[in-house]
mmCIF file of C-alpha atoms in Angstrom:
data_model
loop_
_atom_site.group_PDB
_atom_site.id
_atom_site.type_symbol
_atom_site.label_atom_id
_atom_site.label_comp_id
_atom_site.label_asym_id
_atom_site.label_seq_id
_atom_site.Cartn_x
_atom_site.Cartn_y
_atom_site.Cartn_z
ATOM 1 C CA MET R 1 -50.763 24.244 -10.791
ATOM 2 C CA ASN R 2 -49.564 24.370 -14.434
ATOM 3 C CA ALA R 3 -51.717 22.701 -17.115
ATOM 4 C CA ILE R 4 -50.647 19.391 -18.693
ATOM 5 C CA ALA R 5 -50.231 19.331 -22.466
ATOM 6 C CA TYR R 6 -50.536 16.099 -24.391
ATOM 7 C CA ARG R 7 -48.362 15.839 -27.428
ATOM 8 C CA THR R 8 -47.009 13.501 -29.977
ATOM 9 C CA VAL R 9 -43.631 13.764 -31.724
ATOM 10 C CA ASP R 10 -42.062 11.845 -34.608
ATOM 11 C CA VAL R 11 -38.863 10.253 -33.292
ATOM 12 C CA ASP R 12 -37.082 8.739 -36.375
ATOM 13 C CA GLY R 13 -40.258 7.240 -37.565
ATOM 14 C CA ILE R 14 -41.794 6.310 -34.181
ATOM 15 C CA ASP R 15 -44.628 8.367 -32.804
ATOM 16 C CA VAL R 16 -43.840 9.202 -29.169
ATOM 17 C CA PHE R 17 -46.743 10.390 -27.084
ATOM 18 C CA TYR R 18 -45.811 12.512 -24.034
ATOM 19 C CA ARG R 19 -47.204 14.640 -21.341
ATOM 20 C CA GLU R 20 -45.566 18.135 -20.707
ATOM 21 C CA ALA R 21 -46.019 20.565 -17.891
ATOM 22 C CA GLY R 22 -44.168 23.356 -16.194
ATOM 23 C CA LYS R 23 -42.286 26.336 -17.494
ATOM 24 C CA THR R 24 -39.595 26.512 -20.045
ATOM 25 C CA GLY R 25 -36.338 27.484 -18.245
ATOM 26 C CA ALA R 26 -37.216 25.616 -15.048
ATOM 27 C CA PRO R 27 -35.085 22.634 -14.117
ATOM 28 C CA LYS R 28 -35.834 19.790 -16.471
ATOM 29 C CA LEU R 29 -37.463 16.521 -15.153
ATOM 30 C CA LEU R 30 -37.879 13.373 -17.322
ATOM 31 C CA LEU R 31 -40.360 10.778 -16.069
ATOM 32 C CA LEU R 32 -39.774 7.281 -17.291
ATOM 33 C CA HIS R 33 -42.498 4.689 -16.418
ATOM 34 C CA GLY R 34 -42.317 0.928 -16.364
ATOM 35 C CA PHE R 35 -44.234 -2.254 -17.219
ATOM 36 C CA PRO R 36 -47.086 -2.482 -18.147
ATOM 37 C CA SER R 37 -47.998 1.225 -17.553
ATOM 38 C CA SER R 38 -47.532 4.346 -19.581
ATOM 39 C CA GLY R 39 -47.014 8.208 -18.659
ATOM 40 C CA HIS R 40 -50.496 8.047 -17.180
ATOM 41 C CA MET R 41 -48.954 6.606 -14.025
ATOM 42 C CA PHE R 42 -47.480 10.108 -13.371
ATOM 43 C CA ARG R 43 -50.928 11.793 -13.452
ATOM 44 C CA ASP R 44 -50.984 12.525 -9.677
ATOM 45 C CA LEU R 45 -47.270 13.451 -9.500
ATOM 46 C CA ILE R 46 -46.996 15.990 -12.431
ATOM 47 C CA PRO R 47 -49.389 18.528 -10.867
ATOM 48 C CA LEU R 48 -47.381 18.428 -7.547
ATOM 49 C CA LEU R 49 -44.158 19.291 -9.196
ATOM 50 C CA SER R 50 -45.031 21.367 -12.299
ATOM 51 C CA ASP R 51 -44.515 24.690 -10.399
ATOM 52 C CA ARG R 52 -40.975 23.762 -9.810
ATOM 53 C CA PHE R 53 -39.795 21.710 -12.831
ATOM 54 C CA HIS R 54 -40.308 21.576 -16.599
ATOM 55 C CA ILE R 55 -41.606 18.108 -16.916
ATOM 56 C CA VAL R 56 -41.935 15.658 -19.850
ATOM 57 C CA ALA R 57 -43.277 12.062 -19.430
ATOM 58 C CA PRO R 58 -43.192 9.995 -22.578
ATOM 59 C CA ASP R 59 -44.924 6.665 -23.138
ATOM 60 C CA LEU R 60 -42.052 4.325 -23.981
ATOM 61 C CA PRO R 61 -42.132 2.725 -27.458
ATOM 62 C CA GLY R 62 -44.530 -0.247 -27.131
ATOM 63 C CA PHE R 63 -46.536 1.320 -24.383
ATOM 64 C CA GLY R 64 -49.544 3.565 -24.027
ATOM 65 C CA GLN R 65 -50.091 5.838 -26.996
ATOM 66 C CA SER R 66 -46.579 5.571 -28.413
ATOM 67 C CA GLY R 67 -45.826 3.419 -31.513
ATOM 68 C CA ASP R 68 -43.887 0.132 -31.303
ATOM 69 C CA PRO R 69 -40.091 0.118 -31.057
ATOM 70 C CA LYS R 70 -37.965 -0.549 -34.047
ATOM 71 C CA ALA R 71 -36.828 -3.672 -32.212
ATOM 72 C CA ASN R 72 -38.305 -5.251 -29.124
ATOM 73 C CA SER R 73 -35.370 -4.532 -26.948
ATOM 74 C CA PHE R 74 -34.263 -2.099 -24.252
ATOM 75 C CA ASP R 75 -31.494 -0.742 -26.375
ATOM 76 C CA SER R 76 -33.891 0.232 -28.968
ATOM 77 C CA ILE R 77 -36.236 1.842 -26.468
ATOM 78 C CA ALA R 78 -33.338 3.690 -25.097
ATOM 79 C CA ASP R 79 -32.296 4.845 -28.518
ATOM 80 C CA THR R 80 -35.644 6.336 -29.270
ATOM 81 C CA ILE R 81 -35.958 8.049 -25.716
ATOM 82 C CA GLU R 82 -32.390 9.410 -26.220
ATOM 83 C CA ARG R 83 -33.476 11.103 -29.539
ATOM 84 C CA PHE R 84 -36.744 12.126 -27.920
ATOM 85 C CA THR R 85 -34.807 14.116 -25.308
ATOM 86 C CA GLU R 86 -32.821 15.773 -27.971
ATOM 87 C CA ILE R 87 -35.883 16.638 -30.046
ATOM 88 C CA VAL R 88 -37.845 18.227 -27.144
ATOM 89 C CA GLY R 89 -34.697 20.140 -25.898
ATOM 90 C CA PHE R 90 -33.796 18.280 -22.780
ATOM 91 C CA ASP R 91 -30.117 18.793 -22.910
ATOM 92 C CA ARG R 92 -29.577 18.367 -19.186
ATOM 93 C CA PHE R 93 -32.146 16.951 -16.852
ATOM 94 C CA ILE R 94 -33.123 14.986 -13.691
ATOM 95 C CA VAL R 95 -34.431 11.574 -14.619
ATOM 96 C CA TYR R 96 -37.082 9.769 -12.556
ATOM 97 C CA VAL R 97 -36.960 6.064 -13.304
ATOM 98 C CA PHE R 98 -39.292 3.257 -12.376
ATOM 99 C CA ASP R 99 -39.208 -0.353 -13.323
ATOM 100 C CA TYR R 100 -38.480 -0.584 -17.113
ATOM 101 C CA GLY R 101 -37.729 3.245 -16.964
ATOM 102 C CA ALA R 102 -34.591 2.313 -14.945
ATOM 103 C CA PRO R 103 -32.622 0.391 -17.640
ATOM 104 C CA THR R 104 -33.864 2.962 -20.198
ATOM 105 C CA GLY R 105 -32.809 5.978 -17.952
ATOM 106 C CA PHE R 106 -29.492 4.367 -16.753
ATOM 107 C CA ARG R 107 -28.605 3.710 -20.429
ATOM 108 C CA LEU R 108 -29.030 7.475 -21.196
ATOM 109 C CA ALA R 109 -26.751 8.117 -18.118
ATOM 110 C CA ILE R 110 -23.892 5.928 -19.182
ATOM 111 C CA ARG R 111 -24.085 7.182 -22.765
ATOM 112 C CA HIS R 112 -24.221 10.865 -21.833
ATOM 113 C CA PRO R 113 -23.389 11.504 -18.186
ATOM 114 C CA GLU R 114 -23.054 15.189 -18.852
ATOM 115 C CA ARG R 115 -26.796 15.400 -19.557
ATOM 116 C CA ILE R 116 -27.778 13.958 -16.079
ATOM 117 C CA ALA R 117 -28.376 16.574 -13.391
ATOM 118 C CA GLY R 118 -29.756 14.027 -10.996
ATOM 119 C CA ILE R 119 -31.592 10.723 -10.636
ATOM 120 C CA VAL R 120 -34.787 9.702 -8.746
ATOM 121 C CA SER R 121 -35.235 5.903 -8.655
ATOM 122 C CA GLN R 122 -38.621 4.684 -7.606
ATOM 123 C CA ASN R 123 -38.396 1.000 -7.580
ATOM 124 C CA GLY R 124 -35.967 1.267 -10.397
ATOM 125 C CA ASN R 125 -33.264 -1.551 -9.960
ATOM 126 C CA ALA R 126 -29.615 -1.738 -10.932
ATOM 127 C CA TYR R 127 -28.339 -4.394 -8.436
ATOM 128 C CA VAL R 128 -28.751 -8.268 -8.484
ATOM 129 C CA GLU R 129 -29.603 -8.302 -4.850
ATOM 130 C CA GLY R 130 -32.630 -6.162 -5.693
ATOM 131 C CA LEU R 131 -34.219 -8.993 -7.891
ATOM 132 C CA SER R 132 -36.768 -11.182 -5.978
ATOM 133 C CA ASP R 133 -37.624 -14.743 -6.736
ATOM 134 C CA GLY R 134 -40.668 -13.276 -8.585
ATOM 135 C CA TRP R 135 -38.269 -12.955 -11.560
ATOM 136 C CA ASN R 136 -37.715 -16.943 -11.623
ATOM 137 C CA PRO R 137 -40.222 -17.602 -14.503
ATOM 138 C CA ILE R 138 -38.555 -14.768 -16.612
ATOM 139 C CA ARG R 139 -35.082 -15.977 -15.550
ATOM 140 C CA ALA R 140 -36.085 -19.439 -16.985
ATOM 141 C CA TYR R 141 -37.018 -17.825 -20.335
ATOM 142 C CA TRP R 142 -33.651 -16.021 -20.370
ATOM 143 C CA GLU R 143 -31.876 -19.345 -19.935
ATOM 144 C CA ASP R 144 -34.138 -21.227 -22.410
ATOM 145 C CA ALA R 145 -36.212 -19.320 -24.803
ATOM 146 C CA SER R 146 -38.391 -22.225 -25.628
ATOM 147 C CA PRO R 147 -42.041 -21.818 -26.696
ATOM 148 C CA ALA R 148 -43.097 -23.442 -23.311
ATOM 149 C CA ASN R 149 -41.172 -20.839 -21.273
ATOM 150 C CA ARG R 150 -42.424 -18.064 -23.455
ATOM 151 C CA ASP R 151 -46.014 -19.065 -23.167
ATOM 152 C CA ALA R 152 -45.689 -19.466 -19.377
ATOM 153 C CA LEU R 153 -45.059 -15.732 -19.241
ATOM 154 C CA ARG R 154 -48.380 -14.925 -20.777
ATOM 155 C CA MET R 155 -49.862 -14.949 -17.313
ATOM 156 C CA MET R 156 -47.925 -11.715 -16.699
ATOM 157 C CA LEU R 157 -50.117 -10.091 -19.334
ATOM 158 C CA LYS R 158 -53.476 -11.024 -17.784
ATOM 159 C CA PRO R 159 -55.748 -8.404 -16.029
ATOM 160 C CA GLU R 160 -55.558 -10.250 -12.715
ATOM 161 C CA THR R 161 -51.830 -10.079 -12.716
ATOM 162 C CA THR R 162 -51.892 -6.391 -13.486
ATOM 163 C CA TYR R 163 -54.200 -5.796 -10.638
ATOM 164 C CA TRP R 164 -52.006 -7.900 -8.341
ATOM 165 C CA GLN R 165 -48.936 -5.799 -9.383
ATOM 166 C CA TYR R 166 -50.782 -2.644 -8.229
ATOM 167 C CA SER R 167 -52.341 -4.097 -5.017
ATOM 168 C CA HIS R 168 -49.699 -6.351 -3.586
ATOM 169 C CA GLY R 169 -48.125 -4.800 -0.505
ATOM 170 C CA VAL R 170 -50.708 -2.055 -0.338
ATOM 171 C CA ALA R 171 -52.344 -1.731 3.164
ATOM 172 C CA ASP R 172 -55.673 -0.531 1.787
ATOM 173 C CA PRO R 173 -56.348 -1.705 -1.813
ATOM 174 C CA SER R 174 -59.503 0.685 -1.960
ATOM 175 C CA ALA R 175 -57.001 3.556 -2.150
ATOM 176 C CA ILE R 176 -55.896 2.311 -5.638
ATOM 177 C CA SER R 177 -57.676 3.981 -8.440
ATOM 178 C CA PRO R 178 -58.894 1.425 -11.021
ATOM 179 C CA ASP R 179 -58.000 3.919 -13.792
ATOM 180 C CA GLY R 180 -54.306 2.858 -13.921
ATOM 181 C CA TYR R 181 -54.538 -0.862 -14.095
ATOM 182 C CA THR R 182 -57.574 -0.727 -16.330
ATOM 183 C CA LEU R 183 -55.916 1.403 -18.839
ATOM 184 C CA ASP R 184 -52.829 -0.744 -18.700
ATOM 185 C CA ASP R 185 -55.005 -3.791 -19.492
ATOM 186 C CA HIS R 186 -56.459 -1.892 -22.441
ATOM 187 C CA TYR R 187 -53.009 -1.245 -23.999
ATOM 188 C CA LEU R 188 -51.818 -4.853 -23.250
ATOM 189 C CA ALA R 189 -54.888 -6.200 -25.183
ATOM 190 C CA ARG R 190 -53.886 -4.490 -28.400
ATOM 191 C CA PRO R 191 -53.014 -6.641 -31.438
ATOM 192 C CA GLY R 192 -49.365 -7.521 -31.323
ATOM 193 C CA ALA R 193 -48.691 -6.077 -27.803
ATOM 194 C CA ASP R 194 -48.208 -9.498 -26.290
ATOM 195 C CA ASP R 195 -45.360 -10.224 -28.634
ATOM 196 C CA VAL R 196 -43.639 -6.950 -27.788
ATOM 197 C CA GLN R 197 -43.901 -7.591 -24.078
ATOM 198 C CA LEU R 198 -42.824 -11.214 -24.233
ATOM 199 C CA ASP R 199 -39.761 -10.168 -26.307
ATOM 200 C CA LEU R 200 -38.971 -7.494 -23.703
ATOM 201 C CA PHE R 201 -39.252 -10.155 -20.821
ATOM 202 C CA GLY R 202 -36.521 -12.077 -22.730
ATOM 203 C CA ASP R 203 -34.385 -8.965 -23.309
ATOM 204 C CA TYR R 204 -34.404 -7.971 -19.706
ATOM 205 C CA LYS R 205 -31.276 -10.108 -19.304
ATOM 206 C CA SER R 206 -29.454 -7.383 -21.178
ATOM 207 C CA ASN R 207 -30.317 -5.022 -18.378
ATOM 208 C CA VAL R 208 -28.872 -7.299 -15.707
ATOM 209 C CA ALA R 209 -25.744 -7.726 -17.938
ATOM 210 C CA LEU R 210 -25.327 -3.872 -17.826
ATOM 211 C CA TYR R 211 -25.619 -3.644 -13.979
ATOM 212 C CA PRO R 212 -21.825 -3.524 -13.636
ATOM 213 C CA ALA R 213 -21.744 -0.608 -16.285
ATOM 214 C CA PHE R 214 -24.540 1.248 -14.448
ATOM 215 C CA GLN R 215 -22.735 0.773 -11.034
ATOM 216 C CA ASP R 216 -19.411 2.024 -12.554
ATOM 217 C CA TYR R 217 -21.332 5.176 -13.739
ATOM 218 C CA PHE R 218 -22.651 5.764 -10.225
ATOM 219 C CA ARG R 219 -19.261 5.295 -8.700
ATOM 220 C CA THR R 220 -17.416 7.454 -11.212
ATOM 221 C CA HIS R 221 -19.944 10.324 -11.619
ATOM 222 C CA LYS R 222 -21.839 10.159 -8.312
ATOM 223 C CA PRO R 223 -24.986 11.917 -9.618
ATOM 224 C CA ARG R 224 -27.273 13.387 -7.005
ATOM 225 C CA PHE R 225 -29.465 10.448 -6.247
ATOM 226 C CA LEU R 226 -32.783 9.937 -4.497
ATOM 227 C CA ALA R 227 -34.259 6.493 -4.073
ATOM 228 C CA VAL R 228 -37.875 6.308 -2.982
ATOM 229 C CA TRP R 229 -38.919 2.768 -2.702
ATOM 230 C CA GLY R 230 -42.136 0.802 -2.146
ATOM 231 C CA LYS R 231 -40.736 -1.548 0.494
ATOM 232 C CA ASN R 232 -43.271 -4.214 -0.277
ATOM 233 C CA ASP R 233 -42.528 -4.532 -3.956
ATOM 234 C CA PRO R 234 -42.778 -8.120 -5.010
ATOM 235 C CA PHE R 235 -40.216 -7.697 -7.881
ATOM 236 C CA PHE R 236 -37.552 -5.283 -6.600
ATOM 237 C CA LEU R 237 -36.428 -5.745 -3.027
ATOM 238 C CA PRO R 238 -35.260 -3.092 -0.562
ATOM 239 C CA PRO R 239 -31.649 -4.347 -0.671
ATOM 240 C CA GLY R 240 -31.655 -3.066 -4.346
ATOM 241 C CA ALA R 241 -32.380 0.506 -3.070
ATOM 242 C CA GLU R 242 -29.875 0.194 -0.170
ATOM 243 C CA ALA R 243 -27.180 -0.906 -2.735
ATOM 244 C CA PHE R 244 -27.181 2.482 -4.421
ATOM 245 C CA ARG R 245 -25.337 3.887 -1.282
ATOM 246 C CA ARG R 246 -22.578 1.562 -1.826
ATOM 247 C CA ASP R 247 -21.574 3.432 -5.023
ATOM 248 C CA ILE R 248 -23.098 6.832 -4.124
ATOM 249 C CA PRO R 249 -22.551 7.233 -0.355
ATOM 250 C CA GLU R 250 -24.467 10.550 -0.230
ATOM 251 C CA ALA R 251 -27.514 9.028 -1.992
ATOM 252 C CA ARG R 252 -30.828 9.445 -0.112
ATOM 253 C CA VAL R 253 -32.836 6.367 0.370
ATOM 254 C CA THR R 254 -36.324 6.392 1.672
ATOM 255 C CA PHE R 255 -38.726 3.506 2.034
ATOM 256 C CA LEU R 256 -42.523 3.808 1.781
ATOM 257 C CA ASP R 257 -45.157 1.264 3.256
ATOM 258 C CA THR R 258 -46.560 0.346 -0.069
ATOM 259 C CA GLY R 259 -45.779 -1.820 -3.075
ATOM 260 C CA HIS R 260 -44.567 -1.651 -6.734
ATOM 261 C CA PHE R 261 -46.676 1.178 -7.950
ATOM 262 C CA ALA R 262 -45.919 3.627 -5.066
ATOM 263 C CA LEU R 263 -47.285 6.593 -6.909
ATOM 264 C CA GLU R 264 -50.788 5.125 -6.582
ATOM 265 C CA THR R 265 -50.919 5.655 -2.975
ATOM 266 C CA HIS R 266 -47.864 7.916 -2.096
ATOM 267 C CA ALA R 267 -47.620 10.499 -4.887
ATOM 268 C CA ALA R 268 -47.692 13.442 -2.265
ATOM 269 C CA ASP R 269 -44.848 11.721 -0.273
ATOM 270 C CA ILE R 270 -42.699 11.331 -3.314
ATOM 271 C CA ALA R 271 -43.289 14.832 -4.520
ATOM 272 C CA LYS R 272 -42.285 16.105 -1.062
ATOM 273 C CA GLU R 273 -39.059 14.003 -1.251
ATOM 274 C CA ILE R 274 -38.212 15.302 -4.753
ATOM 275 C CA ARG R 275 -38.868 18.888 -3.915
ATOM 276 C CA GLY R 276 -36.841 18.631 -0.687
ATOM 277 C CA PHE R 277 -33.926 16.721 -2.108
ATOM 278 C CA PHE R 278 -33.472 18.892 -5.313
ATOM 279 C CA ASP R 279 -34.049 22.215 -3.635
#
């Protein structure tokens, strides 16, 4: 097992914190987390892959130890992560996308398809059929950005909601370490974090608007594609995973009997899938 280094780099005025492991010269693997987490969500996965890949796992702007984005939008986050990859020398890489990491990583792919050596999507959606009814309160905010609809989304930032995201669909909740959701709650409680997250809820509609562009990229470039999906995810449904094969017939789709944060219970299974698929 290779040691993990914890670093921070200035990306055009934004401090981006990241974890790094593996050897220079090995295939590059970029890990992109989602809401409301950070690169900490990969703490179990990185040691299982660091002998095979050169790994970096940044905290997205507005999350974890990283500074806030220049604008509270997914375009702005993608801009920063694109520059981050250039600064750390990730010129061609496999990208692992989860939740918010998906619209970030897929933006990188459509901007620079030549940089993408493959994609792992772990509950990272790009199809309307993958969106569950759990998005309805957020959809309401997309359609009417009223103070009432914005305030209604504050429940998504509460500790009990974070725990629910981690535990829903998990057969044995005692298998979930409290470290992940407790750390997420710590970061969500920082001054100003609520406004960043509420703005991103509103801007998520920009990701749905880009679904056709993402799908055109899949059809045109057909990257090596592995979907490993917690099938009990309350936000991103299994049809969203199956849809990747519509545009990339050779994509591999594997379902795991767990929820949204599949790495909390199935890190070893996901690592095995990645090693087997990309060997």
